[in-house]
GROMACS .gro file of C-alpha atoms in nm:
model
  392
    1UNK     CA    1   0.000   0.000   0.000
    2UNK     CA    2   0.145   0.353  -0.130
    3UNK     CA    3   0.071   0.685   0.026
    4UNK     CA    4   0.060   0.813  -0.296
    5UNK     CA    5   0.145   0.672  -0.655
    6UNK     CA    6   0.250   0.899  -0.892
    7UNK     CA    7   0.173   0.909  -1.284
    8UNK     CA    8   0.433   1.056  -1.508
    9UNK     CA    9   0.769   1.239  -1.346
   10UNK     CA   10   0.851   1.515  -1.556
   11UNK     CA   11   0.974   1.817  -1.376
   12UNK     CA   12   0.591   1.804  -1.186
   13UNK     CA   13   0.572   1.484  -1.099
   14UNK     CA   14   0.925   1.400  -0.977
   15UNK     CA   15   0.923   1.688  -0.788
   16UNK     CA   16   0.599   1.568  -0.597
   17UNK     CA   17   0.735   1.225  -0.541
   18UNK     CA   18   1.089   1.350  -0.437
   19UNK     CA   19   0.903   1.622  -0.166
   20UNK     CA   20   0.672   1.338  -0.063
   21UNK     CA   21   1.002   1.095  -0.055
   22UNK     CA   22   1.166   1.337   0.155
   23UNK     CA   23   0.857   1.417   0.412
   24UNK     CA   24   0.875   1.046   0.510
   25UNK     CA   25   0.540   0.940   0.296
   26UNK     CA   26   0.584   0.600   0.086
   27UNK     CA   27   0.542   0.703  -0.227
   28UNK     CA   28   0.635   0.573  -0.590
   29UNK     CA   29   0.608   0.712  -0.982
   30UNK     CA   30   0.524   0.571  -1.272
   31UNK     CA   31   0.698   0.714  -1.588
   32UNK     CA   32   0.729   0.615  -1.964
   33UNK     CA   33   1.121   0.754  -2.013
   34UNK     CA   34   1.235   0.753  -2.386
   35UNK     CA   35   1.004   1.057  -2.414
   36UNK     CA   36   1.130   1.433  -2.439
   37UNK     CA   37   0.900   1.709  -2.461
   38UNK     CA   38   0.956   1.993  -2.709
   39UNK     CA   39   1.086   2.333  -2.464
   40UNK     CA   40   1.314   2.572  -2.503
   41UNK     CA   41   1.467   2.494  -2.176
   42UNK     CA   42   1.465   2.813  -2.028
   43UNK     CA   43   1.435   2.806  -1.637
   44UNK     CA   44   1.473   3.155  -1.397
   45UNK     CA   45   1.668   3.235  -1.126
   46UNK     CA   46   1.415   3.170  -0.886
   47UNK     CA   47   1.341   2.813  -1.010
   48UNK     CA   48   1.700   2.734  -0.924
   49UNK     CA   49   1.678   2.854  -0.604
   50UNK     CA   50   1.358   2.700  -0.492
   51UNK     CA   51   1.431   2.370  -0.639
   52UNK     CA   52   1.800   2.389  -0.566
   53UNK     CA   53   1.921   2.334  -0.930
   54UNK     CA   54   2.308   2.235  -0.941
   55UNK     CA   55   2.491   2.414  -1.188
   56UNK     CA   56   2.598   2.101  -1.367
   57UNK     CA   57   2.258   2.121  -1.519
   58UNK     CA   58   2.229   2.463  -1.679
   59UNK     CA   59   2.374   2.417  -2.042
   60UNK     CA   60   2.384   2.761  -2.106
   61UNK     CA   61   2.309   3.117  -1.951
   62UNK     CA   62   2.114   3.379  -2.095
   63UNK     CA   63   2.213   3.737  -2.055
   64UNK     CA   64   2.017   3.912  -2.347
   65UNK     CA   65   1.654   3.797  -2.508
   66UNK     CA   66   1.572   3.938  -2.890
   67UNK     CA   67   1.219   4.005  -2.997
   68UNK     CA   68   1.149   4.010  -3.360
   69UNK     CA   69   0.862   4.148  -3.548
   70UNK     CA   70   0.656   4.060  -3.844
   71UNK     CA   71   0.880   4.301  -4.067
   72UNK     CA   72   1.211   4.186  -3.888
   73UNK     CA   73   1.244   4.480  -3.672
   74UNK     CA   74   1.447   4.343  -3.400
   75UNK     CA   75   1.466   4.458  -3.015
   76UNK     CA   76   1.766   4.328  -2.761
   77UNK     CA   77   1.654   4.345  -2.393
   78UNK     CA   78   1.892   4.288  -2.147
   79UNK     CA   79   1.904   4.112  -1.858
   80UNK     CA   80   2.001   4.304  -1.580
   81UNK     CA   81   2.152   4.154  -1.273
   82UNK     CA   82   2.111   3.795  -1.331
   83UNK     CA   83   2.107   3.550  -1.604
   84UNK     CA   84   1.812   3.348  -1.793
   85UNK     CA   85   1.917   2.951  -1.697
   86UNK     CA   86   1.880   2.702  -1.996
   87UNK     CA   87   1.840   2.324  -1.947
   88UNK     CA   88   1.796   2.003  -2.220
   89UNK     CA   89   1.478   1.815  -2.127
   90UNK     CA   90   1.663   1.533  -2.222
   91UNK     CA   91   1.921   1.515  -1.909
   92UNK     CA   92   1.706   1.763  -1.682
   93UNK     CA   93   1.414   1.527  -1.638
   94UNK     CA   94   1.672   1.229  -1.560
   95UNK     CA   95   1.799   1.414  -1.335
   96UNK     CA   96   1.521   1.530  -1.190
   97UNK     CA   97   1.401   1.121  -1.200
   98UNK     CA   98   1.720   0.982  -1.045
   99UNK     CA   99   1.699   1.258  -0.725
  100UNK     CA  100   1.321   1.140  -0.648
  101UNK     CA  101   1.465   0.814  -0.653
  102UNK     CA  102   1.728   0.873  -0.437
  103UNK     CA  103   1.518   1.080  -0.196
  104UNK     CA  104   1.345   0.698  -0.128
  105UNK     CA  105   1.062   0.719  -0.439
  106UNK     CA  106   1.023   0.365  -0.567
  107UNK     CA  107   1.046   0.396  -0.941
  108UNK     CA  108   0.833   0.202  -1.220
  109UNK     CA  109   0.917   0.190  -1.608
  110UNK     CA  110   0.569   0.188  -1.758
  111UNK     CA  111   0.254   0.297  -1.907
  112UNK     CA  112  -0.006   0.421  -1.720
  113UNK     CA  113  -0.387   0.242  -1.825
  114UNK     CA  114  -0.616   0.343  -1.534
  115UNK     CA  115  -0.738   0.403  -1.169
  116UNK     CA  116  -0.919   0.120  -1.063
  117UNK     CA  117  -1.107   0.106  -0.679
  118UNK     CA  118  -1.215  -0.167  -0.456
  119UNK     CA  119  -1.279  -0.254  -0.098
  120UNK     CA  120  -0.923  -0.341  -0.084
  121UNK     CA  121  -0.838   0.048  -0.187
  122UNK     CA  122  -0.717   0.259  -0.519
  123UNK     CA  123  -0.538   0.114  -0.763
  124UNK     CA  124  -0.323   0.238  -1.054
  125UNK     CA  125  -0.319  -0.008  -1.330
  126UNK     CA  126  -0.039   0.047  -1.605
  127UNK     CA  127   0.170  -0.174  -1.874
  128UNK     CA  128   0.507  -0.253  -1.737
  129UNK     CA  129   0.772  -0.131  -1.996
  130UNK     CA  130   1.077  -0.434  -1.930
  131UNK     CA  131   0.761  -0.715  -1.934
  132UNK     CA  132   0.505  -0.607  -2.113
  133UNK     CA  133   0.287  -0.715  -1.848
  134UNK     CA  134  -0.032  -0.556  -1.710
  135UNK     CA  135   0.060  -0.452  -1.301
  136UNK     CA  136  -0.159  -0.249  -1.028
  137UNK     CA  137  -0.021  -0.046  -0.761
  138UNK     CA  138  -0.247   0.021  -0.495
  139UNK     CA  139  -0.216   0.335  -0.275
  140UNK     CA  140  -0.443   0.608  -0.077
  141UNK     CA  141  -0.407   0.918  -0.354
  142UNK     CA  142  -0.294   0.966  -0.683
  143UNK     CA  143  -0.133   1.258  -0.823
  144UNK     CA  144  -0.179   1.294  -1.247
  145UNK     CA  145   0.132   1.457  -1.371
  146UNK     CA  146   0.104   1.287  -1.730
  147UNK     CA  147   0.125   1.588  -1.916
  148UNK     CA  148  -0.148   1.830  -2.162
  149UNK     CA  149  -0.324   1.519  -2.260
  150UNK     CA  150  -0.347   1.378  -1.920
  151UNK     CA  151  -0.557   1.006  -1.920
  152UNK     CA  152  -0.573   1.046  -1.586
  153UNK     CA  153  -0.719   1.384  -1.620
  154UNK     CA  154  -0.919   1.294  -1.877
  155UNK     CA  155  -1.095   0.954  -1.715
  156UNK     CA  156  -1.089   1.150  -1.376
  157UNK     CA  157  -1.154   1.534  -1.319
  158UNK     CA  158  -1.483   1.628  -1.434
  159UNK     CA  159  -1.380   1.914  -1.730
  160UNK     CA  160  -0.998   1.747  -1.783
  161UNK     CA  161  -1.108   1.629  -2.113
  162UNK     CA  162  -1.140   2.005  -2.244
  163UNK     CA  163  -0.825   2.205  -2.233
  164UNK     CA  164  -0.677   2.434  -2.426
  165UNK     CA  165  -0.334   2.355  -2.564
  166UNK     CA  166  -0.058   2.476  -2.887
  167UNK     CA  167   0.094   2.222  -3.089
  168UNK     CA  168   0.475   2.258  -3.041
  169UNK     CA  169   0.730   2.142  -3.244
  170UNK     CA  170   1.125   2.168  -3.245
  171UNK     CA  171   1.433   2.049  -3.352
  172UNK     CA  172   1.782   2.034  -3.110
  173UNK     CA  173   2.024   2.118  -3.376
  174UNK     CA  174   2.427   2.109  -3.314
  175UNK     CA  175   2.512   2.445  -3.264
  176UNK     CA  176   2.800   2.645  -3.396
  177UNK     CA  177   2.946   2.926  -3.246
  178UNK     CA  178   2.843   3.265  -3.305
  179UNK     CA  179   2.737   3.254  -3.661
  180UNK     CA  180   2.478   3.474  -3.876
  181UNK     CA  181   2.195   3.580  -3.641
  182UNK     CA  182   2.279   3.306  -3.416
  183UNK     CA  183   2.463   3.423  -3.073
  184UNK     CA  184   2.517   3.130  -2.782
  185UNK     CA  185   2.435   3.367  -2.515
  186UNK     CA  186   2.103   3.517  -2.651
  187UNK     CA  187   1.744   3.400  -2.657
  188UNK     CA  188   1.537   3.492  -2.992
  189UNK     CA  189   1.165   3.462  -3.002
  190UNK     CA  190   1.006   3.543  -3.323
  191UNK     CA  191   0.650   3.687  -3.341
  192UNK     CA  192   0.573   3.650  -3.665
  193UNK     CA  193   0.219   3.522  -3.852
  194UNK     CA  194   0.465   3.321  -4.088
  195UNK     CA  195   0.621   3.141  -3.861
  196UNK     CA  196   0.295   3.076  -3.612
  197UNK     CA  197  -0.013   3.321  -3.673
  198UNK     CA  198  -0.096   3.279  -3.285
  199UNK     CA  199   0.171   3.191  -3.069
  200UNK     CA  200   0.546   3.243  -3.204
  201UNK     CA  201   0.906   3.075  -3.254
  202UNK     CA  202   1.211   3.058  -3.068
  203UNK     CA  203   1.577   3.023  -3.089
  204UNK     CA  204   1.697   2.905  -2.772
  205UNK     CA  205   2.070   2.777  -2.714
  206UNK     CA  206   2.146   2.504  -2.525
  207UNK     CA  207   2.524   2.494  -2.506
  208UNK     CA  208   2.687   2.305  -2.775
  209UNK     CA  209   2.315   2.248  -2.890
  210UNK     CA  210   2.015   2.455  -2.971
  211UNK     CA  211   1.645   2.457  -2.968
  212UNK     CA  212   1.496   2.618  -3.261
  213UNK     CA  213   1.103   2.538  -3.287
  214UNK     CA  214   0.743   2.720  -3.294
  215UNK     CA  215   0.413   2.640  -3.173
  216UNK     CA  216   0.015   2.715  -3.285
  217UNK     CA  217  -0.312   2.586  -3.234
  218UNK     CA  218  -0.380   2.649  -3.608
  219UNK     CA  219  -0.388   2.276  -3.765
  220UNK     CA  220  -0.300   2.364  -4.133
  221UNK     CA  221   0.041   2.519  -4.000
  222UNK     CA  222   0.298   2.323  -4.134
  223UNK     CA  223   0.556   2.296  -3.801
  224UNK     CA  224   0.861   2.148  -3.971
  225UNK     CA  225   0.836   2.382  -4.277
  226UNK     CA  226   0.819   2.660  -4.028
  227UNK     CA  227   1.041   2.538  -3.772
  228UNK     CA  228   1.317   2.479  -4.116
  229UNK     CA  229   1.240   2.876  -4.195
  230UNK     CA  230   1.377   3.000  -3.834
  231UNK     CA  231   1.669   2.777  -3.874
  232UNK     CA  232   1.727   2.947  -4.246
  233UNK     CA  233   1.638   3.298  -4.060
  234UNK     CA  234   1.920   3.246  -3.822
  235UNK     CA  235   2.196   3.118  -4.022
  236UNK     CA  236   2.168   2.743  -3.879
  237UNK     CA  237   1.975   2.522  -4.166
  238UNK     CA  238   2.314   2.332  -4.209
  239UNK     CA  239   2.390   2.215  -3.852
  240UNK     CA  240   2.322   1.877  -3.809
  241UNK     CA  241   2.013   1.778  -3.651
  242UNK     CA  242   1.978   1.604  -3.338
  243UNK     CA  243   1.671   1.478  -3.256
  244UNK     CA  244   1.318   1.617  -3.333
  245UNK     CA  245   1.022   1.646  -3.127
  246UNK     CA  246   0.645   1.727  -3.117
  247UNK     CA  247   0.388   1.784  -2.826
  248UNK     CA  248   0.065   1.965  -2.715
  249UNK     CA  249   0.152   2.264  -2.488
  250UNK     CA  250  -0.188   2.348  -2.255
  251UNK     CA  251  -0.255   2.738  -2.262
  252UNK     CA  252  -0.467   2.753  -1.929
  253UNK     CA  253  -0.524   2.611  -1.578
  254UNK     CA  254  -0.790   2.368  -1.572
  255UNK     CA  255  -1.117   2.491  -1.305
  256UNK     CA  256  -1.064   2.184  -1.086
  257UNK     CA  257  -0.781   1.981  -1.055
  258UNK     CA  258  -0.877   1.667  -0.802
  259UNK     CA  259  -1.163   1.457  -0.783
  260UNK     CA  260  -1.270   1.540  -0.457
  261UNK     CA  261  -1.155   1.144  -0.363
  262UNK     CA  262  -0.870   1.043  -0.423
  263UNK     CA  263  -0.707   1.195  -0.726
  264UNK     CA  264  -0.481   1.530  -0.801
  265UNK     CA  265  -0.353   1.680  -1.085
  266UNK     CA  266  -0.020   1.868  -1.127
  267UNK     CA  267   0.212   2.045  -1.407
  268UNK     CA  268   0.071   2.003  -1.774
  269UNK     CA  269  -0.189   1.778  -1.652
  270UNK     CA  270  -0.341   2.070  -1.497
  271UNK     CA  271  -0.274   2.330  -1.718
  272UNK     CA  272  -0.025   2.538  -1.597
  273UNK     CA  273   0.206   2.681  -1.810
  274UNK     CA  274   0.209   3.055  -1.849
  275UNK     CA  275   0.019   3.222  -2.133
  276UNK     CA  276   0.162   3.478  -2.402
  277UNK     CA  277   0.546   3.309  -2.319
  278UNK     CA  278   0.485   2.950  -2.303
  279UNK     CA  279   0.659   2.881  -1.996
  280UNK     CA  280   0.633   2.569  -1.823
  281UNK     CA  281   0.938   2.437  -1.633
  282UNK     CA  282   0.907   2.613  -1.337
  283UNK     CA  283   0.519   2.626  -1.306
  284UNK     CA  284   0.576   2.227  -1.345
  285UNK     CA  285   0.788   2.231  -1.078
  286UNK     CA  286   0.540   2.438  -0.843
  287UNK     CA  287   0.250   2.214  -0.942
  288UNK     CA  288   0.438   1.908  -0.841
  289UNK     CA  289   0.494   2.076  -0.499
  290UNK     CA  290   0.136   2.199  -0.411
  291UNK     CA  291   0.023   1.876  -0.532
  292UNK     CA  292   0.225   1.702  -0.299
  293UNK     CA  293   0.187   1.926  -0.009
  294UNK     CA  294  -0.232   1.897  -0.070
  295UNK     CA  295  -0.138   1.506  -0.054
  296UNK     CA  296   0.054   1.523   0.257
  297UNK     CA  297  -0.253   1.714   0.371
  298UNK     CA  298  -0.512   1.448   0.294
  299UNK     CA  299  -0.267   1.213   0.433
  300UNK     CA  300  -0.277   1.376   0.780
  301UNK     CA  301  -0.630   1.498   0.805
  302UNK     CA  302  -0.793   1.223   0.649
  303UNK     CA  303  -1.012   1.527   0.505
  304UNK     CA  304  -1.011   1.463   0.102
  305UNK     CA  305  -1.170   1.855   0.030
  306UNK     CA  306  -0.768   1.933   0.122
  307UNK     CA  307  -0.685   1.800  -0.222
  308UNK     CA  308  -0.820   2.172  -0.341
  309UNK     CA  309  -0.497   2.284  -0.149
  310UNK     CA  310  -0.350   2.230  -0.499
  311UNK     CA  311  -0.521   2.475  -0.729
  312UNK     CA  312  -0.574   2.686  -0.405
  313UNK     CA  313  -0.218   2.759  -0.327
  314UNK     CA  314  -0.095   2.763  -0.717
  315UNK     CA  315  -0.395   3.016  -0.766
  316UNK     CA  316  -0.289   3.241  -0.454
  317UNK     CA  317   0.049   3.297  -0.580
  318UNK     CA  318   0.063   3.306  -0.941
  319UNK     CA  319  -0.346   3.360  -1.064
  320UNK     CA  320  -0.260   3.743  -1.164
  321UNK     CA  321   0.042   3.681  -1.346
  322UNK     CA  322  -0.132   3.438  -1.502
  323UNK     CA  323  -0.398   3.636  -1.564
  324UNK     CA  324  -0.201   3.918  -1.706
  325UNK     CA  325  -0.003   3.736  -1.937
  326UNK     CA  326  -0.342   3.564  -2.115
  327UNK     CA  327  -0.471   3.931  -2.142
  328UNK     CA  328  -0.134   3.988  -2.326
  329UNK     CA  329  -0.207   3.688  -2.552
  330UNK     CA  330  -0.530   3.826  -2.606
  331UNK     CA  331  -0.453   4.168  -2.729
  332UNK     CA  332  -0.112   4.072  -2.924
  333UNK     CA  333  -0.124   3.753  -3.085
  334UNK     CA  334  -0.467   3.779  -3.315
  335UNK     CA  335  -0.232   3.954  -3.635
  336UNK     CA  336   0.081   4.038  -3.753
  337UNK     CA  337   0.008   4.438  -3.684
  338UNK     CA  338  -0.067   4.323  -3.335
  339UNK     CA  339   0.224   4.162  -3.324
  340UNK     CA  340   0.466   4.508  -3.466
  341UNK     CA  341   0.287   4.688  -3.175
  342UNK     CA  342   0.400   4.446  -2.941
  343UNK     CA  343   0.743   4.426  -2.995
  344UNK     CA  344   0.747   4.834  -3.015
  345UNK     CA  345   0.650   4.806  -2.692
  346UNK     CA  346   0.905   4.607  -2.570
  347UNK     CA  347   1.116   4.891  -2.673
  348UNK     CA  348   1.045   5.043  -2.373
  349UNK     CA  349   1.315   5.067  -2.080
  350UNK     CA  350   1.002   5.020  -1.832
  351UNK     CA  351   0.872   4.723  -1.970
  352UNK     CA  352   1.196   4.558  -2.030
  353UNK     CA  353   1.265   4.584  -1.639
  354UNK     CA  354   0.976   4.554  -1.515
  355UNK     CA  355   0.938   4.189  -1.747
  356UNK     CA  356   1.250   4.091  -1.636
  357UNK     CA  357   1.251   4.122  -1.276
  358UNK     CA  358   0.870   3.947  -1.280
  359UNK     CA  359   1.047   3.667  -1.505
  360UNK     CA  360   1.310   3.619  -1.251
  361UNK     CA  361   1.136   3.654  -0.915
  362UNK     CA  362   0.774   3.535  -1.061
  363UNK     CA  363   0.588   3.789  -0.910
  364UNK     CA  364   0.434   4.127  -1.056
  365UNK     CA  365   0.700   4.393  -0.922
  366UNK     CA  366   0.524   4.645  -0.686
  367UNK     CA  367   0.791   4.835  -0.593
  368UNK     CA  368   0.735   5.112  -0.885
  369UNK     CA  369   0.369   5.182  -0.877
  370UNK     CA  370   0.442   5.496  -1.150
  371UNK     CA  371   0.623   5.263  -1.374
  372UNK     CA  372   0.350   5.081  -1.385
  373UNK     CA  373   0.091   5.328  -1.458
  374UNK     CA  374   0.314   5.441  -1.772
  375UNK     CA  375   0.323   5.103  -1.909
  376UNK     CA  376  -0.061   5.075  -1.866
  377UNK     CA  377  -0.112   5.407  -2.050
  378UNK     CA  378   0.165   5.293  -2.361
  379UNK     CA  379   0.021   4.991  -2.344
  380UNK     CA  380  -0.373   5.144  -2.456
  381UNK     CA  381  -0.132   5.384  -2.724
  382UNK     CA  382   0.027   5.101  -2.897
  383UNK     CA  383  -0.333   4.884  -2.900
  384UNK     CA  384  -0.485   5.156  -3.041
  385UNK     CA  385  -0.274   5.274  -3.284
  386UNK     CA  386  -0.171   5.615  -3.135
  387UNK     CA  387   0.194   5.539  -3.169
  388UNK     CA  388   0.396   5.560  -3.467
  389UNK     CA  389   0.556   5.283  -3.603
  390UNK     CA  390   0.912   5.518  -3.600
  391UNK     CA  391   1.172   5.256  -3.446
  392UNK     CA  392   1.413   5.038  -3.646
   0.00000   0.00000   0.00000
């Protein structure tokens, strides 16, 4: 019998079962392995901290990110006082695997089928990966961490069926020095309606690799012919590919995210990677722990309505951020002269700090009220047109 039993261990769900490891509870994860999910990699300073990220994991660090408009207009914002941290998926997640482990997680190889429930308790039925064979676990919770797609979303909180989600798509390339419009130490994203007409593309590097890759919930984009145009774009359509990869990306937090019984959800599973950037790593992470802390609360009270502690504590910290970025997706991403307006904006010396210093702390900077009240009026003068398109 397992406290808790685990489905997928991504950056969410490893870092549930490593906190719940490390709080005492018996706890185990099942994960496929062999899969990598599509992301640029990027990770803030914050997300180091909390999760205490070694160093030997960051493949690269960021100190400047490049917007690019429609008509190629381009915009370098530094990063003052700190550094954007870049992971590969590939080792990361191992990593991340092999610490839950160690914390005292028991590990499975597998597929995950369902959630099955009898007198003798809750099971979690999946396909072993070494055997082939059909095995249950059975255990007092669950937590779904099995990504934008989530089965055990989908067969177990009522509306996980329905969410939202891009399409990404991108290819880790060996990457050569600085070359063309390529530079190691700089991030480009590329909001353009010819490379994704809703979302955008990125050029992220990754050490002696790169990520270069777009996403959209339009199905008639073509990804790869897309993805193949940024690499032309930034002088790196001759590197040698090394592997390519294609997932759904959700765009917003599910309304419930448990059961009510026996059942949580965390990371993708629940929706909660940030809209307007994309990013996911680090809300992951935080979903993992909530979930786990609203398990270790169930645990201990016996009271299953603690499972909201989830959504409840994700909500309380990160709803308006949230919030404000969708209203940025909104407003910015429906056409290409949306799009020119947007990265004008980012022109500004306000809104490159204040972005930055929300990016790396994730939390809406208070400390300049009035800077904040000028990038609310520019904001209404670039949406409707009352600025001039002047900068090059």
């Amino acid at each position: 019998m397992y406290d808790v039993v685990v489905v997928g261990a991504g950056p969410s769900g490893a870092t549930a079962a490593e906190d719940l490891a490390r709080e005492g509870r018996n706890v185990a994860f099942i994960d496929r392995e062999g899969r990598i999910k599509p992301c640029g990699g990027a990770i803030p300073p914050r997300a180091i901290r909390d999760f205490h990220i070694p160093d030997d994991q960051l493949v690269a660090r960021i100190t400047t990110a490049r917007m690019i408009s429609p008509t190629g207009r381009r915009v370098d914002i530094p990063i003052e006082n700190g550094f954007v941290g870049m992971v590969d998926r590939e080792h990361f997640d191992a990593f991340l695997r092999d610490r839950a482990e160690a914390a005292g997680a028991d590990r499975y190889r597998g597929t995950f089928t369902k959630v099955e429930r009898d007198d003798a308790g809750t099971h979690v039925v999946f396909r072993d990966k070494d055997s082939g064979e059909t095995r249950r676990l059975t255990t007092r919770l669950v937590i779904g961490a099995d990504g934008a797609r989530s089965n055990v979303a989908r067969q177990e909180v009522a509306g996980g069926d329905k969410i939202p989600y891009v399409i990404a798509y991108h290819e880790i390339i060996e990457a050569p020095g600085k070359v063309g419009e390529y530079d190691p130490e700089r991030c480009d994203v590329v909001y353009d309606g010819a490379i994704s007409p809703d979302f955008y593309g990125w050029v992220f590097p990754h050490g002696k690799s790169a990520s270069v890759g777009m996403g959209s919930m339009v199905k008639e984009v073509d990804v790869k012919q897309a993805t193949a145009d940024l690499r032309a774009a930034s002088g790196l359509a001759d590197c040698p590919t090394i592997r390519k990869e294609g997932a759904p990306i959700p765009l917003k937090p599910l309304d419930r995210w448990d059961n009510g019984r026996d059942v949580v959800l965390a990371g993708d599973a629940a929706g909660v990677v940030a809209p307007s950037s994309g990013e996911g790593i680090f809300y992951a992470m935080v979903g993992g722990r909530v979930a786990a802390a609203a398990a270790a609360a169930t645990l201990t009270t016996g009271e299953t309505a603690k499972l909201k502690l989830a959504r409840h504590l994700f909500m309380r910290e990160h709803k308006s951020v949230f919030k404000i970025l969708g209203a940025m997706q909104d407003a910015y991403y429906k056409s290409d002269a949306r799009r020119e307006r947007f990265v004008s904006l980012c022109h500004d010396i306000d809104v490159q700090r204040l972005t930055f210093e929300a990016y790396m702390n994730k939390e809406l900077v208070k400390a300049r009220p009035l800077a904040h009240i000028k990038i609310g009026l520019k904001n209404l003068a670039h949406l409707s047109g009352l600025v001039r398109e002047t900068y090059t």
